[in-house]
Amino acid sequence: MKTKRIGEWLEITIPPKWNEFTIERIMKKELLVPRKLLHKYRSDRSVTLNNESKHWKQTRVQSGDLLRIRVFAPQEMEVTPTYMDIDVIYEDDHLLVVNKPAGIDTHPNQPGQSNTLVNATASYFQINGIEASPKYVHRLDRDTSGAILFAKHELAIATLGELLKERKITRTYLAWAQGKVKPAKGKINEPIGKDRHHPVRRRVSQSGQPAETYYEAIMYDDKKKATLLKLQLSTGRTHQIRVHLSFKGHPLLGDTLYGGEENPSCKQALHAAKLTFIHPFTEKKIECSAYPLRDTPLFTKEHIQLLE
């Protein structure tokens, strides 16, 4: 799909596969614009076809027509920008992927908190003249490092959120799990729910939400007495990898909350190493590898390259 930015507008050249579709169908079915945003675009006359405002339900587009949507209108900043040096892995007009260090929260968890990755990304937006408020598509635990996907505008957060819900964003993790994991490849399919005896901890519970984790052993380190695992998730439950590996008898190195032994190198040996998805506006395949930062000594560049 051919797209380009023209000021505050996203211009889409109608592809042959959309020929004779109504504007309404494109907005709802092809671009997955949520109801509230549809109403806003309609009320503000933020959609044009060949530079004219048209009736959405009656107008059918032709291949080569130019559909414009005002997605880049300035937005108010919703969080306090806090300067922090961040590692941007990928960026375009619609989204960016940031390599989160371990030891900081993804977003504020209490009023006044401003030392999170969202605050740092807001500062990056401000410095670079991006008139928007960063929206995270998914989260990572405080002590998990690696790739986090952010959206730059309302349509991007809606479409990326839908891709995540439909499991069309592949998240690949690396983890050091205690002991020799056997079998070397498999699926952990156990529901996860809250632990009634702890305010933060989760546990495998038959009354919990469905959760699937796929894992594959890459190597065993005799010095660490741990297995390096490649993991992918079909679902995104809180603490999913940590809960599932603990349930299997192989908690993460350093993850004392789930039975792991204390480790001076980390609080939990988990790194979100790679993100793969089809871009919702360009339809190009995006692959982002998050190489380790200085505070993730358990994972090396060579470990990440094993996934490529």
PDB file of C-alpha atoms in Angstrom:
ATOM      1  CA  MET A   1       0.000   0.000   0.000  1.00  0.00           C
ATOM      2  CA  LYS A   2       1.416   3.388  -1.014  1.00  0.00           C
ATOM      3  CA  THR A   3       1.184   6.053   1.680  1.00  0.00           C
ATOM      4  CA  LYS A   4       2.879   9.340   2.472  1.00  0.00           C
ATOM      5  CA  ARG A   5       2.587  12.172   4.959  1.00  0.00           C
ATOM      6  CA  ILE A   6       1.468  15.590   3.773  1.00  0.00           C
ATOM      7  CA  GLY A   7       1.558  17.959   6.740  1.00  0.00           C
ATOM      8  CA  GLU A   8      -1.120  16.814   9.189  1.00  0.00           C
ATOM      9  CA  TRP A   9      -2.580  14.386   6.665  1.00  0.00           C
ATOM     10  CA  LEU A  10      -1.867  10.769   5.799  1.00  0.00           C
ATOM     11  CA  GLU A  11      -2.370  10.223   2.072  1.00  0.00           C
ATOM     12  CA  ILE A  12      -3.254   6.722   0.892  1.00  0.00           C
ATOM     13  CA  THR A  13      -3.236   5.846  -2.790  1.00  0.00           C
ATOM     14  CA  ILE A  14      -6.168   3.471  -3.189  1.00  0.00           C
ATOM     15  CA  PRO A  15      -4.805   0.032  -4.192  1.00  0.00           C
ATOM     16  CA  PRO A  16      -6.590  -2.189  -6.739  1.00  0.00           C
ATOM     17  CA  LYS A  17      -7.815  -4.512  -3.965  1.00  0.00           C
ATOM     18  CA  TRP A  18      -9.921  -1.636  -2.555  1.00  0.00           C
ATOM     19  CA  ASN A  19     -11.516  -0.748  -5.905  1.00  0.00           C
ATOM     20  CA  GLU A  20     -15.250   0.024  -5.537  1.00  0.00           C
ATOM     21  CA  PHE A  21     -15.095  -0.078  -1.720  1.00  0.00           C
ATOM     22  CA  THR A  22     -16.981   2.679   0.087  1.00  0.00           C
ATOM     23  CA  ILE A  23     -15.045   5.110   2.257  1.00  0.00           C
ATOM     24  CA  GLU A  24     -17.056   3.698   5.182  1.00  0.00           C
ATOM     25  CA  ARG A  25     -15.821   0.161   4.484  1.00  0.00           C
ATOM     26  CA  ILE A  26     -12.196   1.269   4.174  1.00  0.00           C
ATOM     27  CA  MET A  27     -12.301   3.159   7.443  1.00  0.00           C
ATOM     28  CA  LYS A  28     -14.056   0.406   9.399  1.00  0.00           C
ATOM     29  CA  LYS A  29     -12.857  -2.843   7.843  1.00  0.00           C
ATOM     30  CA  GLU A  30      -9.520  -2.096   6.201  1.00  0.00           C
ATOM     31  CA  LEU A  31      -8.060   0.541   8.511  1.00  0.00           C
ATOM     32  CA  LEU A  32      -9.829  -0.725  11.660  1.00  0.00           C
ATOM     33  CA  VAL A  33     -10.732   2.747  12.891  1.00  0.00           C
ATOM     34  CA  PRO A  34     -12.555   2.400  16.241  1.00  0.00           C
ATOM     35  CA  ARG A  35     -16.056   3.866  16.665  1.00  0.00           C
ATOM     36  CA  LYS A  36     -15.065   6.876  18.779  1.00  0.00           C
ATOM     37  CA  LEU A  37     -12.340   7.893  16.341  1.00  0.00           C
ATOM     38  CA  LEU A  38     -14.679   7.358  13.378  1.00  0.00           C
ATOM     39  CA  HIS A  39     -17.100   9.824  14.930  1.00  0.00           C
ATOM     40  CA  LYS A  40     -14.310  12.333  15.475  1.00  0.00           C
ATOM     41  CA  TYR A  41     -13.031  12.061  11.908  1.00  0.00           C
ATOM     42  CA  ARG A  42     -16.548  12.406  10.519  1.00  0.00           C
ATOM     43  CA  SER A  43     -17.444  15.390  12.727  1.00  0.00           C
ATOM     44  CA  ASP A  44     -14.181  17.206  12.005  1.00  0.00           C
ATOM     45  CA  ARG A  45     -14.302  16.433   8.282  1.00  0.00           C
ATOM     46  CA  SER A  46     -10.905  14.829   8.659  1.00  0.00           C
ATOM     47  CA  VAL A  47     -11.277  12.499   5.656  1.00  0.00           C
ATOM     48  CA  THR A  48     -11.164  13.563   2.012  1.00  0.00           C
ATOM     49  CA  LEU A  49     -11.150  11.779  -1.317  1.00  0.00           C
ATOM     50  CA  ASN A  50      -9.215  13.509  -4.090  1.00  0.00           C
ATOM     51  CA  ASN A  51      -9.193  16.656  -1.913  1.00  0.00           C
ATOM     52  CA  GLU A  52     -12.987  16.718  -1.544  1.00  0.00           C
ATOM     53  CA  SER A  53     -15.173  15.855   1.440  1.00  0.00           C
ATOM     54  CA  LYS A  54     -17.431  12.981   0.337  1.00  0.00           C
ATOM     55  CA  HIS A  55     -20.338  10.986   1.777  1.00  0.00           C
ATOM     56  CA  TRP A  56     -18.756   7.923   3.375  1.00  0.00           C
ATOM     57  CA  LYS A  57     -21.546   5.426   2.750  1.00  0.00           C
ATOM     58  CA  GLN A  58     -22.397   6.470  -0.803  1.00  0.00           C
ATOM     59  CA  THR A  59     -18.983   7.188  -2.289  1.00  0.00           C
ATOM     60  CA  ARG A  60     -17.087   4.286  -3.857  1.00  0.00           C
ATOM     61  CA  VAL A  61     -13.381   4.696  -4.464  1.00  0.00           C
ATOM     62  CA  GLN A  62     -11.406   3.806  -7.576  1.00  0.00           C
ATOM     63  CA  SER A  63      -7.903   2.415  -7.796  1.00  0.00           C
ATOM     64  CA  GLY A  64      -5.446   5.345  -7.811  1.00  0.00           C
ATOM     65  CA  ASP A  65      -7.752   7.727  -5.917  1.00  0.00           C
ATOM     66  CA  LEU A  66      -6.152   9.696  -3.083  1.00  0.00           C
ATOM     67  CA  LEU A  67      -7.709   9.189   0.333  1.00  0.00           C
ATOM     68  CA  ARG A  68      -6.469  11.584   2.999  1.00  0.00           C
ATOM     69  CA  ILE A  69      -6.986  11.258   6.755  1.00  0.00           C
ATOM     70  CA  ARG A  70      -5.929  13.945   9.236  1.00  0.00           C
ATOM     71  CA  VAL A  71      -4.079  11.662  11.645  1.00  0.00           C
ATOM     72  CA  PHE A  72      -1.164  13.977  12.456  1.00  0.00           C
ATOM     73  CA  ALA A  73      -3.146  16.809  14.049  1.00  0.00           C
ATOM     74  CA  PRO A  74      -1.255  18.091  17.130  1.00  0.00           C
ATOM     75  CA  GLN A  75      -2.148  16.290  20.380  1.00  0.00           C
ATOM     76  CA  GLU A  76      -1.766  17.472  23.930  1.00  0.00           C
ATOM     77  CA  MET A  77       1.037  15.866  25.927  1.00  0.00           C
ATOM     78  CA  GLU A  78      -0.629  13.619  28.532  1.00  0.00           C
ATOM     79  CA  VAL A  79       2.458  12.845  30.643  1.00  0.00           C
ATOM     80  CA  THR A  80       5.316  14.893  32.064  1.00  0.00           C
ATOM     81  CA  PRO A  81       8.329  14.729  29.728  1.00  0.00           C
ATOM     82  CA  THR A  82      11.457  13.605  31.603  1.00  0.00           C
ATOM     83  CA  TYR A  83      14.776  13.599  29.801  1.00  0.00           C
ATOM     84  CA  MET A  84      16.475  10.233  29.655  1.00  0.00           C
ATOM     85  CA  ASP A  85      18.794   8.869  27.002  1.00  0.00           C
ATOM     86  CA  ILE A  86      16.718   6.249  25.161  1.00  0.00           C
ATOM     87  CA  ASP A  87      17.669   3.701  22.519  1.00  0.00           C
ATOM     88  CA  VAL A  88      15.289   4.023  19.551  1.00  0.00           C
ATOM     89  CA  ILE A  89      15.457   0.865  17.418  1.00  0.00           C
ATOM     90  CA  TYR A  90      12.941   1.842  14.730  1.00  0.00           C
ATOM     91  CA  GLU A  91      10.932   4.933  13.933  1.00  0.00           C
ATOM     92  CA  ASP A  92       8.647   6.323  11.240  1.00  0.00           C
ATOM     93  CA  ASP A  93       5.741   8.787  11.123  1.00  0.00           C
ATOM     94  CA  HIS A  94       3.387   6.361  12.852  1.00  0.00           C
ATOM     95  CA  LEU A  95       5.316   4.407  15.447  1.00  0.00           C
ATOM     96  CA  LEU A  96       8.604   3.812  17.175  1.00  0.00           C
ATOM     97  CA  VAL A  97      10.239   0.902  18.954  1.00  0.00           C
ATOM     98  CA  VAL A  98      12.315   1.655  22.040  1.00  0.00           C
ATOM     99  CA  ASN A  99      14.843  -0.628  23.731  1.00  0.00           C
ATOM    100  CA  LYS A 100      13.856  -0.477  27.398  1.00  0.00           C
ATOM    101  CA  PRO A 101      16.572  -0.903  30.032  1.00  0.00           C
ATOM    102  CA  ALA A 102      15.896  -3.116  33.037  1.00  0.00           C
ATOM    103  CA  GLY A 103      15.049  -1.307  36.265  1.00  0.00           C
ATOM    104  CA  ILE A 104      12.535   1.279  35.037  1.00  0.00           C
ATOM    105  CA  ASP A 105       8.759   1.079  34.725  1.00  0.00           C
ATOM    106  CA  THR A 106       7.102   1.154  31.319  1.00  0.00           C
ATOM    107  CA  HIS A 107       4.573   3.790  32.459  1.00  0.00           C
ATOM    108  CA  PRO A 108       3.657   5.741  35.624  1.00  0.00           C
ATOM    109  CA  ASN A 109       1.981   3.577  38.242  1.00  0.00           C
ATOM    110  CA  GLN A 110       1.116   6.348  40.678  1.00  0.00           C
ATOM    111  CA  PRO A 111       0.368  10.094  40.534  1.00  0.00           C
ATOM    112  CA  GLY A 112       3.473  12.208  40.087  1.00  0.00           C
ATOM    113  CA  GLN A 113       5.715   9.378  38.917  1.00  0.00           C
ATOM    114  CA  SER A 114       7.822  10.672  36.037  1.00  0.00           C
ATOM    115  CA  ASN A 115      10.875   8.419  35.777  1.00  0.00           C
ATOM    116  CA  THR A 116       9.342   5.878  33.388  1.00  0.00           C
ATOM    117  CA  LEU A 117       9.946   4.928  29.764  1.00  0.00           C
ATOM    118  CA  VAL A 118       6.742   6.717  28.733  1.00  0.00           C
ATOM    119  CA  ASN A 119       8.006   9.951  30.311  1.00  0.00           C
ATOM    120  CA  ALA A 120      11.381   9.523  28.606  1.00  0.00           C
ATOM    121  CA  THR A 121       9.685   8.883  25.255  1.00  0.00           C
ATOM    122  CA  ALA A 122       7.533  11.986  25.778  1.00  0.00           C
ATOM    123  CA  SER A 123      10.753  13.984  26.208  1.00  0.00           C
ATOM    124  CA  TYR A 124      12.096  12.443  22.992  1.00  0.00           C
ATOM    125  CA  PHE A 125       8.892  13.534  21.221  1.00  0.00           C
ATOM    126  CA  GLN A 126       9.254  17.057  22.599  1.00  0.00           C
ATOM    127  CA  ILE A 127      12.916  17.384  21.613  1.00  0.00           C
ATOM    128  CA  ASN A 128      12.208  16.133  18.103  1.00  0.00           C
ATOM    129  CA  GLY A 129       9.135  18.316  17.509  1.00  0.00           C
ATOM    130  CA  ILE A 130       6.626  15.441  17.507  1.00  0.00           C
ATOM    131  CA  GLU A 131       3.363  17.052  18.636  1.00  0.00           C
ATOM    132  CA  ALA A 132       1.838  13.948  20.188  1.00  0.00           C
ATOM    133  CA  SER A 133       1.674  11.947  23.387  1.00  0.00           C
ATOM    134  CA  PRO A 134       3.364   8.516  23.213  1.00  0.00           C
ATOM    135  CA  LYS A 135       1.056   5.518  23.582  1.00  0.00           C
ATOM    136  CA  TYR A 136       2.543   2.131  24.469  1.00  0.00           C
ATOM    137  CA  VAL A 137       1.043  -0.820  22.588  1.00  0.00           C
ATOM    138  CA  HIS A 138       2.254  -3.386  25.137  1.00  0.00           C
ATOM    139  CA  ARG A 139       4.238  -3.343  28.384  1.00  0.00           C
ATOM    140  CA  LEU A 140       7.245  -4.969  29.976  1.00  0.00           C
ATOM    141  CA  ASP A 141       7.819  -5.588  33.680  1.00  0.00           C
ATOM    142  CA  ARG A 142      10.100  -3.150  35.484  1.00  0.00           C
ATOM    143  CA  ASP A 143      13.028  -5.584  35.516  1.00  0.00           C
ATOM    144  CA  THR A 144      12.532  -6.931  31.989  1.00  0.00           C
ATOM    145  CA  SER A 145      14.549  -5.250  29.248  1.00  0.00           C
ATOM    146  CA  GLY A 146      14.017  -5.026  25.500  1.00  0.00           C
ATOM    147  CA  ALA A 147      11.739  -3.849  22.716  1.00  0.00           C
ATOM    148  CA  ILE A 148       8.536  -1.908  23.412  1.00  0.00           C
ATOM    149  CA  LEU A 149       6.272  -0.632  20.627  1.00  0.00           C
ATOM    150  CA  PHE A 150       4.859   2.910  20.832  1.00  0.00           C
ATOM    151  CA  ALA A 151       2.280   4.634  18.617  1.00  0.00           C
ATOM    152  CA  LYS A 152       2.489   8.290  17.605  1.00  0.00           C
ATOM    153  CA  HIS A 153      -1.173   9.010  16.833  1.00  0.00           C
ATOM    154  CA  GLU A 154      -4.669   7.762  17.681  1.00  0.00           C
ATOM    155  CA  LEU A 155      -5.173   5.682  14.546  1.00  0.00           C
ATOM    156  CA  ALA A 156      -1.801   3.982  15.019  1.00  0.00           C
ATOM    157  CA  ILE A 157      -2.553   2.961  18.620  1.00  0.00           C
ATOM    158  CA  ALA A 158      -5.939   1.587  17.530  1.00  0.00           C
ATOM    159  CA  THR A 159      -4.614  -0.464  14.601  1.00  0.00           C
ATOM    160  CA  LEU A 160      -1.515  -1.708  16.408  1.00  0.00           C
ATOM    161  CA  GLY A 161      -3.643  -2.650  19.416  1.00  0.00           C
ATOM    162  CA  GLU A 162      -5.886  -4.673  17.102  1.00  0.00           C
ATOM    163  CA  LEU A 163      -2.874  -6.426  15.568  1.00  0.00           C
ATOM    164  CA  LEU A 164      -1.681  -7.330  19.060  1.00  0.00           C
ATOM    165  CA  LYS A 165      -5.131  -8.646  20.001  1.00  0.00           C
ATOM    166  CA  GLU A 166      -5.205 -10.754  16.816  1.00  0.00           C
ATOM    167  CA  ARG A 167      -1.723 -12.134  17.644  1.00  0.00           C
ATOM    168  CA  LYS A 168      -0.218 -10.568  14.519  1.00  0.00           C
ATOM    169  CA  ILE A 169       2.655  -8.959  16.421  1.00  0.00           C
ATOM    170  CA  THR A 170       5.271 -11.584  17.228  1.00  0.00           C
ATOM    171  CA  ARG A 171       7.283 -10.943  20.393  1.00  0.00           C
ATOM    172  CA  THR A 172      10.386 -13.071  20.852  1.00  0.00           C
ATOM    173  CA  TYR A 173      12.093 -13.211  24.237  1.00  0.00           C
ATOM    174  CA  LEU A 174      15.369 -14.553  25.585  1.00  0.00           C
ATOM    175  CA  ALA A 175      15.492 -15.911  29.130  1.00  0.00           C
ATOM    176  CA  TRP A 176      17.890 -17.714  31.406  1.00  0.00           C
ATOM    177  CA  ALA A 177      15.933 -20.426  33.199  1.00  0.00           C
ATOM    178  CA  GLN A 178      17.420 -22.330  36.118  1.00  0.00           C
ATOM    179  CA  GLY A 179      18.484 -25.897  35.428  1.00  0.00           C
ATOM    180  CA  LYS A 180      18.375 -28.007  32.252  1.00  0.00           C
ATOM    181  CA  VAL A 181      15.011 -27.468  30.579  1.00  0.00           C
ATOM    182  CA  LYS A 182      13.544 -30.678  29.142  1.00  0.00           C
ATOM    183  CA  PRO A 183      12.157 -31.344  26.688  1.00  0.00           C
ATOM    184  CA  ALA A 184      14.267 -28.846  24.767  1.00  0.00           C
ATOM    185  CA  LYS A 185      11.251 -27.536  22.848  1.00  0.00           C
ATOM    186  CA  GLY A 186       7.593 -27.293  23.729  1.00  0.00           C
ATOM    187  CA  LYS A 187       4.470 -25.350  24.681  1.00  0.00           C
ATOM    188  CA  ILE A 188       3.261 -24.428  28.149  1.00  0.00           C
ATOM    189  CA  ASN A 189      -0.510 -24.107  28.003  1.00  0.00           C
ATOM    190  CA  GLU A 190      -1.713 -23.208  31.493  1.00  0.00           C
ATOM    191  CA  PRO A 191      -4.241 -20.513  32.539  1.00  0.00           C
ATOM    192  CA  ILE A 192      -2.944 -17.690  34.713  1.00  0.00           C
ATOM    193  CA  GLY A 193      -4.785 -15.838  37.462  1.00  0.00           C
ATOM    194  CA  LYS A 194      -4.071 -13.647  40.478  1.00  0.00           C
ATOM    195  CA  ASP A 195      -2.516 -15.094  43.620  1.00  0.00           C
ATOM    196  CA  ARG A 196      -4.974 -14.334  46.431  1.00  0.00           C
ATOM    197  CA  HIS A 197      -2.137 -14.439  48.958  1.00  0.00           C
ATOM    198  CA  HIS A 198       0.068 -11.829  47.276  1.00  0.00           C
ATOM    199  CA  PRO A 199      -0.778  -8.355  45.848  1.00  0.00           C
ATOM    200  CA  VAL A 200       1.544  -8.658  42.824  1.00  0.00           C
ATOM    201  CA  ARG A 201       2.210 -12.305  42.160  1.00  0.00           C
ATOM    202  CA  ARG A 202       0.303 -14.390  39.603  1.00  0.00           C
ATOM    203  CA  ARG A 203      -0.085 -18.171  39.497  1.00  0.00           C
ATOM    204  CA  VAL A 204      -1.315 -20.995  37.328  1.00  0.00           C
ATOM    205  CA  SER A 205      -5.022 -21.294  38.105  1.00  0.00           C
ATOM    206  CA  GLN A 206      -7.735 -23.239  36.318  1.00  0.00           C
ATOM    207  CA  SER A 207     -10.062 -20.269  36.868  1.00  0.00           C
ATOM    208  CA  GLY A 208      -7.519 -17.887  35.313  1.00  0.00           C
ATOM    209  CA  GLN A 209      -7.182 -16.565  31.758  1.00  0.00           C
ATOM    210  CA  PRO A 210      -5.861 -18.808  28.960  1.00  0.00           C
ATOM    211  CA  ALA A 211      -2.108 -18.457  28.405  1.00  0.00           C
ATOM    212  CA  GLU A 212       0.264 -20.123  25.930  1.00  0.00           C
ATOM    213  CA  THR A 213       4.046 -19.883  25.944  1.00  0.00           C
ATOM    214  CA  TYR A 214       6.248 -21.536  23.308  1.00  0.00           C
ATOM    215  CA  TYR A 215       9.864 -22.185  24.240  1.00  0.00           C
ATOM    216  CA  GLU A 216      13.014 -23.608  22.680  1.00  0.00           C
ATOM    217  CA  ALA A 217      16.342 -24.257  24.401  1.00  0.00           C
ATOM    218  CA  ILE A 218      19.281 -22.554  22.709  1.00  0.00           C
ATOM    219  CA  MET A 219      22.122 -23.587  25.011  1.00  0.00           C
ATOM    220  CA  TYR A 220      22.935 -24.754  28.510  1.00  0.00           C
ATOM    221  CA  ASP A 221      25.522 -22.866  30.570  1.00  0.00           C
ATOM    222  CA  ASP A 222      27.200 -25.124  33.133  1.00  0.00           C
ATOM    223  CA  LYS A 223      28.643 -22.145  35.014  1.00  0.00           C
ATOM    224  CA  LYS A 224      25.248 -20.480  35.412  1.00  0.00           C
ATOM    225  CA  LYS A 225      23.505 -23.845  35.837  1.00  0.00           C
ATOM    226  CA  ALA A 226      20.863 -22.405  33.544  1.00  0.00           C
ATOM    227  CA  THR A 227      19.346 -22.823  30.066  1.00  0.00           C
ATOM    228  CA  LEU A 228      19.106 -19.984  27.559  1.00  0.00           C
ATOM    229  CA  LEU A 229      15.593 -20.097  26.099  1.00  0.00           C
ATOM    230  CA  LYS A 230      13.918 -18.535  23.105  1.00  0.00           C
ATOM    231  CA  LEU A 231      10.261 -17.855  23.932  1.00  0.00           C
ATOM    232  CA  GLN A 232       7.221 -16.596  22.055  1.00  0.00           C
ATOM    233  CA  LEU A 233       3.781 -15.771  23.429  1.00  0.00           C
ATOM    234  CA  SER A 234       0.361 -16.396  21.948  1.00  0.00           C
ATOM    235  CA  THR A 235      -1.139 -14.378  24.802  1.00  0.00           C
ATOM    236  CA  GLY A 236       0.128 -11.510  26.920  1.00  0.00           C
ATOM    237  CA  ARG A 237      -0.813 -12.238  30.527  1.00  0.00           C
ATOM    238  CA  THR A 238       0.866 -10.399  33.385  1.00  0.00           C
ATOM    239  CA  HIS A 239       4.141 -12.151  34.317  1.00  0.00           C
ATOM    240  CA  GLN A 240       3.288 -14.910  31.824  1.00  0.00           C
ATOM    241  CA  ILE A 241       6.802 -16.190  31.087  1.00  0.00           C
ATOM    242  CA  ARG A 242       7.826 -15.937  34.736  1.00  0.00           C
ATOM    243  CA  VAL A 243       4.750 -17.837  35.943  1.00  0.00           C
ATOM    244  CA  HIS A 244       4.936 -20.547  33.282  1.00  0.00           C
ATOM    245  CA  LEU A 245       8.645 -21.258  33.726  1.00  0.00           C
ATOM    246  CA  SER A 246       8.264 -21.331  37.507  1.00  0.00           C
ATOM    247  CA  PHE A 247       5.349 -23.751  37.121  1.00  0.00           C
ATOM    248  CA  LYS A 248       7.555 -25.951  34.930  1.00  0.00           C
ATOM    249  CA  GLY A 249      10.190 -25.992  37.681  1.00  0.00           C
ATOM    250  CA  HIS A 250      12.644 -23.667  35.950  1.00  0.00           C
ATOM    251  CA  PRO A 251      12.198 -20.120  37.311  1.00  0.00           C
ATOM    252  CA  LEU A 252      14.173 -17.280  35.780  1.00  0.00           C
ATOM    253  CA  LEU A 253      17.592 -16.517  37.193  1.00  0.00           C
ATOM    254  CA  GLY A 254      17.213 -13.787  39.823  1.00  0.00           C
ATOM    255  CA  ASP A 255      13.409 -13.977  39.909  1.00  0.00           C
ATOM    256  CA  THR A 256      12.920 -14.466  43.650  1.00  0.00           C
ATOM    257  CA  LEU A 257       9.189 -13.649  43.396  1.00  0.00           C
ATOM    258  CA  TYR A 258       8.682 -16.911  41.499  1.00  0.00           C
ATOM    259  CA  GLY A 259      11.227 -19.121  43.215  1.00  0.00           C
ATOM    260  CA  GLY A 260      14.387 -18.150  41.407  1.00  0.00           C
ATOM    261  CA  GLU A 261      17.717 -17.785  43.176  1.00  0.00           C
ATOM    262  CA  GLU A 262      19.112 -14.309  43.755  1.00  0.00           C
ATOM    263  CA  ASN A 263      21.580 -13.247  41.084  1.00  0.00           C
ATOM    264  CA  PRO A 264      23.927 -10.247  41.290  1.00  0.00           C
ATOM    265  CA  SER A 265      23.539  -9.607  37.546  1.00  0.00           C
ATOM    266  CA  CYS A 266      19.762  -9.259  37.403  1.00  0.00           C
ATOM    267  CA  LYS A 267      16.424  -9.389  39.186  1.00  0.00           C
ATOM    268  CA  GLN A 268      14.959 -11.499  36.408  1.00  0.00           C
ATOM    269  CA  ALA A 269      16.886 -12.768  33.411  1.00  0.00           C
ATOM    270  CA  LEU A 270      14.349 -11.848  30.730  1.00  0.00           C
ATOM    271  CA  HIS A 271      14.897  -9.768  27.587  1.00  0.00           C
ATOM    272  CA  ALA A 272      12.349  -8.874  24.873  1.00  0.00           C
ATOM    273  CA  ALA A 273      14.753  -9.477  22.018  1.00  0.00           C
ATOM    274  CA  LYS A 274      12.667  -9.068  18.886  1.00  0.00           C
ATOM    275  CA  LEU A 275       9.426  -7.638  17.489  1.00  0.00           C
ATOM    276  CA  THR A 276       8.038  -8.705  14.102  1.00  0.00           C
ATOM    277  CA  PHE A 277       4.844  -7.434  12.456  1.00  0.00           C
ATOM    278  CA  ILE A 278       3.309  -6.163   9.233  1.00  0.00           C
ATOM    279  CA  HIS A 279       3.113  -2.365   9.266  1.00  0.00           C
ATOM    280  CA  PRO A 280      -0.588  -1.387   9.317  1.00  0.00           C
ATOM    281  CA  PHE A 281      -0.126   1.540   6.919  1.00  0.00           C
ATOM    282  CA  THR A 282       2.685   0.482   4.560  1.00  0.00           C
ATOM    283  CA  GLU A 283       2.065  -3.296   4.714  1.00  0.00           C
ATOM    284  CA  LYS A 284       5.832  -3.840   4.896  1.00  0.00           C
ATOM    285  CA  LYS A 285       7.310  -6.418   7.244  1.00  0.00           C
ATOM    286  CA  ILE A 286       9.001  -4.769  10.226  1.00  0.00           C
ATOM    287  CA  GLU A 287      11.615  -6.706  12.194  1.00  0.00           C
ATOM    288  CA  CYS A 288      13.237  -5.025  15.189  1.00  0.00           C
ATOM    289  CA  SER A 289      16.030  -6.579  17.223  1.00  0.00           C
ATOM    290  CA  ALA A 290      16.791  -5.094  20.637  1.00  0.00           C
ATOM    291  CA  TYR A 291      20.489  -5.494  21.320  1.00  0.00           C
ATOM    292  CA  PRO A 292      21.436  -5.564  25.005  1.00  0.00           C
ATOM    293  CA  LEU A 293      22.152  -2.341  26.833  1.00  0.00           C
ATOM    294  CA  ARG A 294      24.907  -2.041  29.419  1.00  0.00           C
ATOM    295  CA  ASP A 295      22.631  -3.084  32.259  1.00  0.00           C
ATOM    296  CA  THR A 296      21.780  -6.489  30.734  1.00  0.00           C
ATOM    297  CA  PRO A 297      25.075  -8.387  31.026  1.00  0.00           C
ATOM    298  CA  LEU A 298      23.411 -11.798  30.861  1.00  0.00           C
ATOM    299  CA  PHE A 299      22.426 -11.259  27.230  1.00  0.00           C
ATOM    300  CA  THR A 300      24.937 -10.523  24.488  1.00  0.00           C
ATOM    301  CA  LYS A 301      24.765  -9.356  20.894  1.00  0.00           C
ATOM    302  CA  GLU A 302      25.667 -12.899  19.869  1.00  0.00           C
ATOM    303  CA  HIS A 303      22.619 -14.239  21.739  1.00  0.00           C
ATOM    304  CA  ILE A 304      20.332 -11.856  19.819  1.00  0.00           C
ATOM    305  CA  GLN A 305      21.955 -12.833  16.514  1.00  0.00           C
ATOM    306  CA  LEU A 306      21.026 -16.472  17.161  1.00  0.00           C
ATOM    307  CA  LEU A 307      17.400 -15.383  16.615  1.00  0.00           C
ATOM    308  CA  GLU A 308      18.046 -13.770  13.224  1.00  0.00           C
TER     309      GLU A 308
END
